[in-house]
mmCIF file of C-alpha atoms in Angstrom:
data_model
loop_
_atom_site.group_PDB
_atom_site.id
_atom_site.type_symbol
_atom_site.label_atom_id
_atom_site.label_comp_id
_atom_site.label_asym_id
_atom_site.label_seq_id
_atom_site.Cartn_x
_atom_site.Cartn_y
_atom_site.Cartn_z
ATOM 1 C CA UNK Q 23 29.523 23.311 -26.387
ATOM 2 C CA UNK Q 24 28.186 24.309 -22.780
ATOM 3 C CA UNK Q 25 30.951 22.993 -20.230
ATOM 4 C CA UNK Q 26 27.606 21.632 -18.410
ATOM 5 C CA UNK Q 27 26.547 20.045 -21.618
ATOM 6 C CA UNK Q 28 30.182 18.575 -22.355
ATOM 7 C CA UNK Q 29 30.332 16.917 -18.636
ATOM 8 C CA UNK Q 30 27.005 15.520 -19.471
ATOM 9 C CA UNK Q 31 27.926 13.621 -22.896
ATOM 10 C CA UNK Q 32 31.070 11.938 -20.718
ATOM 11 C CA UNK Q 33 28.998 10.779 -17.518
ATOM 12 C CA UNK Q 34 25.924 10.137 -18.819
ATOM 13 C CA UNK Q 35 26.604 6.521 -19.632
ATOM 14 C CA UNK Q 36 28.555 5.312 -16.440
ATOM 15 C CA UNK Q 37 26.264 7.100 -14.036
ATOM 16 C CA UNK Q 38 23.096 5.517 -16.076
ATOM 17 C CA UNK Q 39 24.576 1.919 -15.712
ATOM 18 C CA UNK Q 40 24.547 2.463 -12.402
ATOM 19 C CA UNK Q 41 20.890 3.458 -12.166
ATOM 20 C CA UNK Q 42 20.105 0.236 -14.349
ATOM 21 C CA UNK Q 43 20.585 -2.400 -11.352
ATOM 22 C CA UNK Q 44 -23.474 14.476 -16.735
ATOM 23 C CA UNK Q 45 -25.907 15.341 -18.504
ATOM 24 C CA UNK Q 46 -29.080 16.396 -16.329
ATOM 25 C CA UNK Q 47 -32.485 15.979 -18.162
ATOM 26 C CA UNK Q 48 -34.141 19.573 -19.100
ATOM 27 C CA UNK Q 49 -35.949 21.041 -16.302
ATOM 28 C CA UNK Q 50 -39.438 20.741 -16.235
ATOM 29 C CA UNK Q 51 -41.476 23.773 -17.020
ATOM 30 C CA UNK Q 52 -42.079 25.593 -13.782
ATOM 31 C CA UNK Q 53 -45.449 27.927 -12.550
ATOM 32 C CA UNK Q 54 -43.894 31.683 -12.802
ATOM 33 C CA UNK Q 55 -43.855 32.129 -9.063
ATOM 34 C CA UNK Q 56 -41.671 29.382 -8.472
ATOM 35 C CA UNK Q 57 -38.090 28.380 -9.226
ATOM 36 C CA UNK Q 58 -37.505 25.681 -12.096
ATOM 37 C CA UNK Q 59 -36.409 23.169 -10.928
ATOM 38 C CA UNK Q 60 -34.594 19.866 -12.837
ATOM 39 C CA UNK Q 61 -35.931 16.479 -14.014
ATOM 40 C CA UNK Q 62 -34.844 13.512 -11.230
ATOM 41 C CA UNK Q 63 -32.517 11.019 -13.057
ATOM 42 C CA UNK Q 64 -33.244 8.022 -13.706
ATOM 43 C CA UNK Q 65 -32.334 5.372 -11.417
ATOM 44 C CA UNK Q 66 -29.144 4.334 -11.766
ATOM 45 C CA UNK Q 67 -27.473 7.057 -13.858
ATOM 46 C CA UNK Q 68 -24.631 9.241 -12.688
ATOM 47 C CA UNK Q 69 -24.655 12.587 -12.805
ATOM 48 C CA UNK Q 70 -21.474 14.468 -14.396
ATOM 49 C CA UNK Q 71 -20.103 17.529 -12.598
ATOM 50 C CA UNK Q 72 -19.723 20.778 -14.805
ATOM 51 C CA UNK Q 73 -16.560 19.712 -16.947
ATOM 52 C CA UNK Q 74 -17.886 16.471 -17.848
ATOM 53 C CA UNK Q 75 -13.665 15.158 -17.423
ATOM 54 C CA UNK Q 76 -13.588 15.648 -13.519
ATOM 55 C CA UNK Q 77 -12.752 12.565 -11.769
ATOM 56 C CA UNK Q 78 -12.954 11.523 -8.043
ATOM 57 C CA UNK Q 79 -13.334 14.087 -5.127
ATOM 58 C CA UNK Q 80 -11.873 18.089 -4.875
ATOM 59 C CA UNK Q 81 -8.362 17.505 -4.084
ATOM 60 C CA UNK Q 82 -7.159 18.514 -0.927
ATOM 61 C CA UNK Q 83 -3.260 18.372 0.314
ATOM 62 C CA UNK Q 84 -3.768 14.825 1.560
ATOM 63 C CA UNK Q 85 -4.878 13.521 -0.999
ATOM 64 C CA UNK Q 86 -2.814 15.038 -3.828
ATOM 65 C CA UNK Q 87 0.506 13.723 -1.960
ATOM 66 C CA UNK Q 88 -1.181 10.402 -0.718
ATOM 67 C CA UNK Q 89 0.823 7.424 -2.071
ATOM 68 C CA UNK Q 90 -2.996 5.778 -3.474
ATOM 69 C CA UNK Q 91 -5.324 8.469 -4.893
ATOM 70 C CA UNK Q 92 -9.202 7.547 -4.615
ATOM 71 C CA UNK Q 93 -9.342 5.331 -7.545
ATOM 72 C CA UNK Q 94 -9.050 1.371 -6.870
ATOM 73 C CA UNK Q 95 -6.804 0.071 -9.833
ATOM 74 C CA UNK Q 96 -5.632 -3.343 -11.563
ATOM 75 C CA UNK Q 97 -2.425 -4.247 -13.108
ATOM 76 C CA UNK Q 98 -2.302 -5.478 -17.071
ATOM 77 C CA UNK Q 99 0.834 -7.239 -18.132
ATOM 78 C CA UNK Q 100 1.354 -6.091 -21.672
ATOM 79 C CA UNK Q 101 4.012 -8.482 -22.998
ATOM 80 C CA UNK Q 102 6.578 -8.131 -25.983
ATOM 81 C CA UNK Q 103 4.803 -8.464 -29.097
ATOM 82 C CA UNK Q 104 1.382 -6.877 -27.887
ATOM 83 C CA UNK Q 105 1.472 -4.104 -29.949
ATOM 84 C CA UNK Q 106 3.520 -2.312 -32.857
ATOM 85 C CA UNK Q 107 6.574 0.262 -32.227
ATOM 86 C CA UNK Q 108 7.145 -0.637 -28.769
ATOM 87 C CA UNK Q 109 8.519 -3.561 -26.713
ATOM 88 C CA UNK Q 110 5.938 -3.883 -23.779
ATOM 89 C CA UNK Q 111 4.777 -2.855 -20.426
ATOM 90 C CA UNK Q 112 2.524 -2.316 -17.706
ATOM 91 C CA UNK Q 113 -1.409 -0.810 -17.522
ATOM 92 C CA UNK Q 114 -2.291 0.572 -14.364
ATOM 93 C CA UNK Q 115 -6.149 1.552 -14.848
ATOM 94 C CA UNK Q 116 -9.040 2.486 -12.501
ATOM 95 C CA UNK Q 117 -11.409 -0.158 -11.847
ATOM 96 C CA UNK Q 118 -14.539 2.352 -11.694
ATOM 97 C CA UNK Q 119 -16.736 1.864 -14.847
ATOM 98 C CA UNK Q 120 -19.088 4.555 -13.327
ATOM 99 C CA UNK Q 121 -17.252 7.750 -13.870
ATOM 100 C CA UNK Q 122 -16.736 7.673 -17.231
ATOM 101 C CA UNK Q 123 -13.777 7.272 -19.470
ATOM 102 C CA UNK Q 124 -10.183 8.091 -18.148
ATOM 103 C CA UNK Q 125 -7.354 10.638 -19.600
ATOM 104 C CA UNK Q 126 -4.504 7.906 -20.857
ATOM 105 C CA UNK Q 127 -0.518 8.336 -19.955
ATOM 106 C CA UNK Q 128 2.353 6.838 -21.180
ATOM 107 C CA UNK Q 129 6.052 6.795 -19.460
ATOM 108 C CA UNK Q 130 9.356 6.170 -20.233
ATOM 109 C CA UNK Q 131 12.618 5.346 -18.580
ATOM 110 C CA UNK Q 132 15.469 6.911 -19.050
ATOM 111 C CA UNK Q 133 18.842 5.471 -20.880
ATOM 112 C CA UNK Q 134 19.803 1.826 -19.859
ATOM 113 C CA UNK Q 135 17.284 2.044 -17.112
ATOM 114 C CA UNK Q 136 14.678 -0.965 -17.026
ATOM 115 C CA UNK Q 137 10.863 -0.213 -16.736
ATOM 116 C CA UNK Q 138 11.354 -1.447 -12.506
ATOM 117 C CA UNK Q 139 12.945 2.072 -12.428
ATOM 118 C CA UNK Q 140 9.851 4.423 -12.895
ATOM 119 C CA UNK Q 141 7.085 1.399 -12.234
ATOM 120 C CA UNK Q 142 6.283 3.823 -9.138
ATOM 121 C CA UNK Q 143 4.165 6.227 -11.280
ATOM 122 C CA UNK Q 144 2.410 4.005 -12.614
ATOM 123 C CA UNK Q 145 0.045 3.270 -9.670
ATOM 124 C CA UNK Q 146 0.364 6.074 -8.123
ATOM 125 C CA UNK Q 147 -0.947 8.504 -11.527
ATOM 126 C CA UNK Q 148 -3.456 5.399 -12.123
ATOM 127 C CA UNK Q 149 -5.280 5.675 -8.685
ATOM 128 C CA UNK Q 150 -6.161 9.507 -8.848
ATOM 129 C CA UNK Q 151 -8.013 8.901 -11.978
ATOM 130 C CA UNK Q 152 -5.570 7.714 -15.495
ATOM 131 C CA UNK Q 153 -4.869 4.462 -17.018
ATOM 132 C CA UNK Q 154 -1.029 4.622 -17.372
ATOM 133 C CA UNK Q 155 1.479 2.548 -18.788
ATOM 134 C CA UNK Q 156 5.144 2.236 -18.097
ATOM 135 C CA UNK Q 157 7.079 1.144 -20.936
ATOM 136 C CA UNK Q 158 10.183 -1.424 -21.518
ATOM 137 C CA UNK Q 159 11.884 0.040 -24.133
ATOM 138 C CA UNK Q 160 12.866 -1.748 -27.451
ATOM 139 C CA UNK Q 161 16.386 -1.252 -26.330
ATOM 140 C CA UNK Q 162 18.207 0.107 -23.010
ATOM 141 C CA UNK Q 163 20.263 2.385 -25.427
ATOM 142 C CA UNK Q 164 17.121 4.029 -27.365
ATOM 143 C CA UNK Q 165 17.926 7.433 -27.801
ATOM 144 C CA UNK Q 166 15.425 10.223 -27.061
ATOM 145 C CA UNK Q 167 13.719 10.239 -30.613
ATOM 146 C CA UNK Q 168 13.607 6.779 -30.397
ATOM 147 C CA UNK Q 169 11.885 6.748 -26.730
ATOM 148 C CA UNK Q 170 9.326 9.642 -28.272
ATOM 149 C CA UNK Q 171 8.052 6.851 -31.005
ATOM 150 C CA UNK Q 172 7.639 4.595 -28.358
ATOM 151 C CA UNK Q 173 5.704 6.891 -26.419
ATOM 152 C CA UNK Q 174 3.274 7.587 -29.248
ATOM 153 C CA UNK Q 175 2.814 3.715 -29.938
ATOM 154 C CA UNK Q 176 1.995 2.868 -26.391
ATOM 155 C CA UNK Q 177 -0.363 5.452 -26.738
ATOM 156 C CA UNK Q 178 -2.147 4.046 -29.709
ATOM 157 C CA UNK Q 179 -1.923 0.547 -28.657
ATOM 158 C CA UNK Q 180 -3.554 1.763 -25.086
ATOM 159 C CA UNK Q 181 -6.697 3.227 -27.336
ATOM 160 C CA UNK Q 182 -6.628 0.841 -30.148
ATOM 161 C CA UNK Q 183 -6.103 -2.659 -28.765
ATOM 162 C CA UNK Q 184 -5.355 -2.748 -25.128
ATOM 163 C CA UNK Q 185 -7.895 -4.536 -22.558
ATOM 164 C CA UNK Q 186 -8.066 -1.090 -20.761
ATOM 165 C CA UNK Q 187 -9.458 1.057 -24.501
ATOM 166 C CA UNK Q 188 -12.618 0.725 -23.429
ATOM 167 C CA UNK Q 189 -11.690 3.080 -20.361
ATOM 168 C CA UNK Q 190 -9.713 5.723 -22.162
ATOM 169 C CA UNK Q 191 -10.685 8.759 -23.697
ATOM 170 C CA UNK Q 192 -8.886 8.681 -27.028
ATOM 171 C CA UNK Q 193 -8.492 13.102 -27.122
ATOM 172 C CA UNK Q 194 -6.974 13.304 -23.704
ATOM 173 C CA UNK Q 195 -3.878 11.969 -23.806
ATOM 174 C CA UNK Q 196 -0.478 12.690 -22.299
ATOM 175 C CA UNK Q 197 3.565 11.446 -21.939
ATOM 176 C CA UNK Q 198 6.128 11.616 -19.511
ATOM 177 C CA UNK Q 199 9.349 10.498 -19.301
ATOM 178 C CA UNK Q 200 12.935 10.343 -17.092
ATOM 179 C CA UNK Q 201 15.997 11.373 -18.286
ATOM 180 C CA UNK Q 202 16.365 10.572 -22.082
ATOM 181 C CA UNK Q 203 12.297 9.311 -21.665
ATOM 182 C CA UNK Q 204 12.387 12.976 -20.743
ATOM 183 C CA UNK Q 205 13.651 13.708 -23.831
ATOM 184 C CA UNK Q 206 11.626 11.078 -25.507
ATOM 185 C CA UNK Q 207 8.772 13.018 -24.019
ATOM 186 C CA UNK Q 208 10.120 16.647 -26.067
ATOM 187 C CA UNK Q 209 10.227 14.352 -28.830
ATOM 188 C CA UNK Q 210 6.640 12.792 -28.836
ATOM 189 C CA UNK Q 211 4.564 16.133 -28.259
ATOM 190 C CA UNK Q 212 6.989 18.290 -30.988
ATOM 191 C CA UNK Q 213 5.547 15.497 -33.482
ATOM 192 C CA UNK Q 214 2.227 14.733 -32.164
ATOM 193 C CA UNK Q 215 0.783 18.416 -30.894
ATOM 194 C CA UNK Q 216 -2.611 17.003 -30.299
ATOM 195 C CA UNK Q 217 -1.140 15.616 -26.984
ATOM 196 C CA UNK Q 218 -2.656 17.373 -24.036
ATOM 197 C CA UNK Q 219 0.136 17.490 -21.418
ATOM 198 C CA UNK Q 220 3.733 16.687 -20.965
ATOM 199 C CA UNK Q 221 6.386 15.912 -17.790
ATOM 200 C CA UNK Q 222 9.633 15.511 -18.786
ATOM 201 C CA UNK Q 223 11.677 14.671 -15.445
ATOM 202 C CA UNK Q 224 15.078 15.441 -15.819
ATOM 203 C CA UNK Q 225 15.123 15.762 -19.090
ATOM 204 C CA UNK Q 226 18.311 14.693 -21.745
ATOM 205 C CA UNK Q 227 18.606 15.322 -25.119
ATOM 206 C CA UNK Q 228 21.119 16.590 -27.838
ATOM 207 C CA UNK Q 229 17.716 18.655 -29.418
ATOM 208 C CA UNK Q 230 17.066 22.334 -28.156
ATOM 209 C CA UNK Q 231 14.612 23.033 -30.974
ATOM 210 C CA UNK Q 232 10.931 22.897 -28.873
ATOM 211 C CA UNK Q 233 9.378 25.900 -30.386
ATOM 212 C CA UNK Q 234 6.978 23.867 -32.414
ATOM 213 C CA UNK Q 235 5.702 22.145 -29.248
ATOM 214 C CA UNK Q 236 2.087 23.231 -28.743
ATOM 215 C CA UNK Q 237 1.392 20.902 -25.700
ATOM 216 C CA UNK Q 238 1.312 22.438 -21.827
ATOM 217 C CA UNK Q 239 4.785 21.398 -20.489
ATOM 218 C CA UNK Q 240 6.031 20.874 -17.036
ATOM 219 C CA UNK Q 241 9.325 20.060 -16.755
ATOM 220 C CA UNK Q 242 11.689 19.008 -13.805
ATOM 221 C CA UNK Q 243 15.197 19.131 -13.083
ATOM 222 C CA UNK Q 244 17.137 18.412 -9.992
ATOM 223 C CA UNK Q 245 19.879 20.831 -8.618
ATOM 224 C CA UNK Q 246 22.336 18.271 -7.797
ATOM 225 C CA UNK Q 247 22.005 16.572 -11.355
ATOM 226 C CA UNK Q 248 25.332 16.343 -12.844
ATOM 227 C CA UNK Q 249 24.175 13.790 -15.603
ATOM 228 C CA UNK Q 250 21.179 16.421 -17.080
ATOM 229 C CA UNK Q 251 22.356 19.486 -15.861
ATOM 230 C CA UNK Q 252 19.471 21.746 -14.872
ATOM 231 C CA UNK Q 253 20.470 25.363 -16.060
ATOM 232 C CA UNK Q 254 21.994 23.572 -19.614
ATOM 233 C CA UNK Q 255 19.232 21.157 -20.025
ATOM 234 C CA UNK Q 256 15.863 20.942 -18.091
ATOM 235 C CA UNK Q 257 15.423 25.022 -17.611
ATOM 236 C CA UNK Q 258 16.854 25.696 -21.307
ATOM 237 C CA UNK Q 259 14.290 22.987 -22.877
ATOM 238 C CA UNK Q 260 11.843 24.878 -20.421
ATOM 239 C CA UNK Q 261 12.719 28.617 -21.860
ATOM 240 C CA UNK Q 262 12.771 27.086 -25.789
ATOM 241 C CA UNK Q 263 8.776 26.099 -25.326
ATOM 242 C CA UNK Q 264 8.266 29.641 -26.905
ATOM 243 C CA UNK Q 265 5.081 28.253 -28.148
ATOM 244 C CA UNK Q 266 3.102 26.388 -25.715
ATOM 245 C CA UNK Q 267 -0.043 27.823 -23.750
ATOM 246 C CA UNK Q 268 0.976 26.814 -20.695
ATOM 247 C CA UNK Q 269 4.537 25.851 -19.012
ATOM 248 C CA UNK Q 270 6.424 24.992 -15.527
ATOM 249 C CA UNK Q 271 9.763 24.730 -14.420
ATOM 250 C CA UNK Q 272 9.996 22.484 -11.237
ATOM 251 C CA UNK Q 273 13.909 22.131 -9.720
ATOM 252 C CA UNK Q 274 13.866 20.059 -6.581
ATOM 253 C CA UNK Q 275 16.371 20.578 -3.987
ATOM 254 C CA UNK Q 276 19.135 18.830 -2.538
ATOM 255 C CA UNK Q 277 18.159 16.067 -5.185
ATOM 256 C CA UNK Q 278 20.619 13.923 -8.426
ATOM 257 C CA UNK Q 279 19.373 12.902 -11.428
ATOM 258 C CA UNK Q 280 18.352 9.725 -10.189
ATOM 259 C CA UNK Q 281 16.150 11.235 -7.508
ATOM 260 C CA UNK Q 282 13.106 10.875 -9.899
ATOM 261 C CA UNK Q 283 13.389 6.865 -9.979
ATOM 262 C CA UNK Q 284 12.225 6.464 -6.683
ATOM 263 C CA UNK Q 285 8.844 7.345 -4.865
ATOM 264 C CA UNK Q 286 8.754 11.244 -4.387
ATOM 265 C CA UNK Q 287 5.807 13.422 -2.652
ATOM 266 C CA UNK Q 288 6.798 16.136 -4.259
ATOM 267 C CA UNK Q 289 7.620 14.567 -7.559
ATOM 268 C CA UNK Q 290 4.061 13.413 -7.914
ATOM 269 C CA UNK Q 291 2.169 16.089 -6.568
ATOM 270 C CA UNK Q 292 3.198 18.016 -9.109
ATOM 271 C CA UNK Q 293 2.901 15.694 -12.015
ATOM 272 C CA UNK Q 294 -0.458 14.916 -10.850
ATOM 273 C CA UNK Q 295 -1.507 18.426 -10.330
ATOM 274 C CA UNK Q 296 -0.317 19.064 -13.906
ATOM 275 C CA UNK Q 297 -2.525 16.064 -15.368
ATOM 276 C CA UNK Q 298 -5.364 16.804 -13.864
ATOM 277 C CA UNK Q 299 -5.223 20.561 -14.715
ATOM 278 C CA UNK Q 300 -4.483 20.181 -18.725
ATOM 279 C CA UNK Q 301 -5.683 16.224 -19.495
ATOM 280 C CA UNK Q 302 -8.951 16.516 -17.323
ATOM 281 C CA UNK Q 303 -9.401 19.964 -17.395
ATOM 282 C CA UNK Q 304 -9.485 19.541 -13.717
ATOM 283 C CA UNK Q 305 -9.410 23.677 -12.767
ATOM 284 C CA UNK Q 306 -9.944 22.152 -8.623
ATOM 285 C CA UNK Q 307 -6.025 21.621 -9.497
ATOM 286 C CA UNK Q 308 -5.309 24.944 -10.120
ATOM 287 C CA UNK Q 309 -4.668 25.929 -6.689
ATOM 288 C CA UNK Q 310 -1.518 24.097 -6.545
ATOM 289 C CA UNK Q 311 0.050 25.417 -9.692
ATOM 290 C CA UNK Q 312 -1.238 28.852 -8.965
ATOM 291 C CA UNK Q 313 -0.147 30.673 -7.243
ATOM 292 C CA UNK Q 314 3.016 29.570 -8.117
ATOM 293 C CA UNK Q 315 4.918 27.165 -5.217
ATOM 294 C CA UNK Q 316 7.687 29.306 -3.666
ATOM 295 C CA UNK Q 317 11.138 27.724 -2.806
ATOM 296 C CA UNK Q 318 11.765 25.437 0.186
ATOM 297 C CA UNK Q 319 12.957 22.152 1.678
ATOM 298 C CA UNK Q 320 12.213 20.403 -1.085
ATOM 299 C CA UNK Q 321 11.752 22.932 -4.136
ATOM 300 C CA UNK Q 322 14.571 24.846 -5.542
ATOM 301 C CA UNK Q 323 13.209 26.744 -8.093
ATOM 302 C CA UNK Q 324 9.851 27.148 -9.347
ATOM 303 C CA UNK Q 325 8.650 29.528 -12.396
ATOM 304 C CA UNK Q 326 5.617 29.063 -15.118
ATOM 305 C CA UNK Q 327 2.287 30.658 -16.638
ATOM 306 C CA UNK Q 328 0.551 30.034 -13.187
ATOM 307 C CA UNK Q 329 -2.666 28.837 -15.411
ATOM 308 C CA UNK Q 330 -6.391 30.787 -14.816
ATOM 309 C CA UNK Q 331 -8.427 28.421 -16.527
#
């Protein structure tokens, strides 16, 4: 076994205890001198850009790393019993009924780590356009497999019961995870491939196997992480997705495993970036995935598919 791999298996559980605490109308038929030109809409209807999933403005620096995205949102309480194959949650969803249905995320914390410890993306995903739902898990010692089932029945109760499933688009939907989440997240889109994007952060799990996975995947690591180690865990998960379409390798610098449980800029600019670009088919996100981000204060390593669209 990797020595980075061994050290992992004997701090993992003392270090985690610690972390615990559009459509237009047809144009009308123009005279041959002039340009056609389209049919007003009615009053009162809304008018969908090109890709019919775009939601809220173009994205601009400041608003991609803003701590509330353009979206207004409301919190559901989703308590213990709500729902099948999970224990409960949180819905963070966009209050605008006028835009059309919403991509759907669910997240995971990592091994005995409480929901409190990745509540932060939860509003912060929600208000540039998802509904999103942290989890609880059944148990603080789920194991990543374990954490991927929950991930796919928070997914199913968000379409199928939840007060927010009349918001969500059932085919766009994506997981994330920390830490054995992160692994949870591997786990969910190697058995559901239908899932449309993936960010496991930090990433832990005893599986290497990913090259079934069929879902874009960006995963993070941390340089400093001596729980997850990046080069035996996060970037060898990354080099096993042998079969996805698109894939990222984030590292942050000067940053632990635990990093990812508190409010990051650079954390969620990436995530969201990611979302956007493969749940909405947002290709106005493309410029911050492509060209790829080059190393600095706060990024360690970066390396992917750069996606064209």
């Amino acid at each position: 076994m990797n020595r980075h791999l061994t050290h992992a298996f004997r701090v993992l559980p003392a270090a985690a205890v610690l972390a615990a605490g559009a459509a237009l109308a047809p144009a009308a038929v123009a005279a041959p001198t002039a340009p056609a030109r389209p049919a007003a809409l009615p009053a009162g209807a809304v008018q969908l850009a090109a890709n019919p999933y775009e939601r809220g403005p173009a994205p601009t620096e400041a608003s991609i790393t803003a701590e509330k995205g353009p979206f207004a949102i409301e919190k559901i309480g989703v308590p213990a019993g709500s729902g099948t194959g999970f224990n409960k949650g949180t819905i963070y969803a966009p209050t605008d009924r006028g835009q059309g249905t919403f991509g759907a995320i669910a997240v995971s914390p990592g091994f005995v780590s409480p929901q409190a410890l990745i509540d932060w993306y939860g509003p912060r995903l929600a208000s540039q356009g998802f509904v999103v739902m942290t989890l609880e898990t059944n148990s603080l010692f789920d194991v990543p497999a374990a954490r991927g089932a929950q991930l796919l029945a928070a997914l199913d109760y968000l379409t199928g019961k939840s007060a927010a499933k009349e918001r969500i688009d059932a085919s766009r939907l994506a997981v994330m995870g920390h830490s054995m989440g992160g692994g949870g997240t591997l786990e969910a889109i190697k058995k559901r491939t239908s899932l449309k994007a993936a960010v496991p952060l930090a990433p832990w799990d005893t599986n290497y196997d990913w090259k079934s996975v069929r879902t874009p995947t960006m995963i993070m690591g941390a340089d400093n992480d001596f729980i997850a180690p990046a080069d035996s865990m996060a970037h060898s998960y990354y080099a096993g997705l042998t079969g996805v379409p698109e894939k990222a390798y984030l590292e942050l610098r000067n940053a632990g495993h635990m990093t990812f449980n508190s409010p990051n800029t650079t954390i969620a600019k990436y995530a969201i970036a990611w979302m956007k670009r493969f749940v909405d088919n947002d290709t106005r996100y493309e410029r911050f995935l492509c060209p790829e981000p080059e190393p600095g204060t706060s990024i360690a390593a970066y390396e992917g598919t750069c996606p064209t669209g």
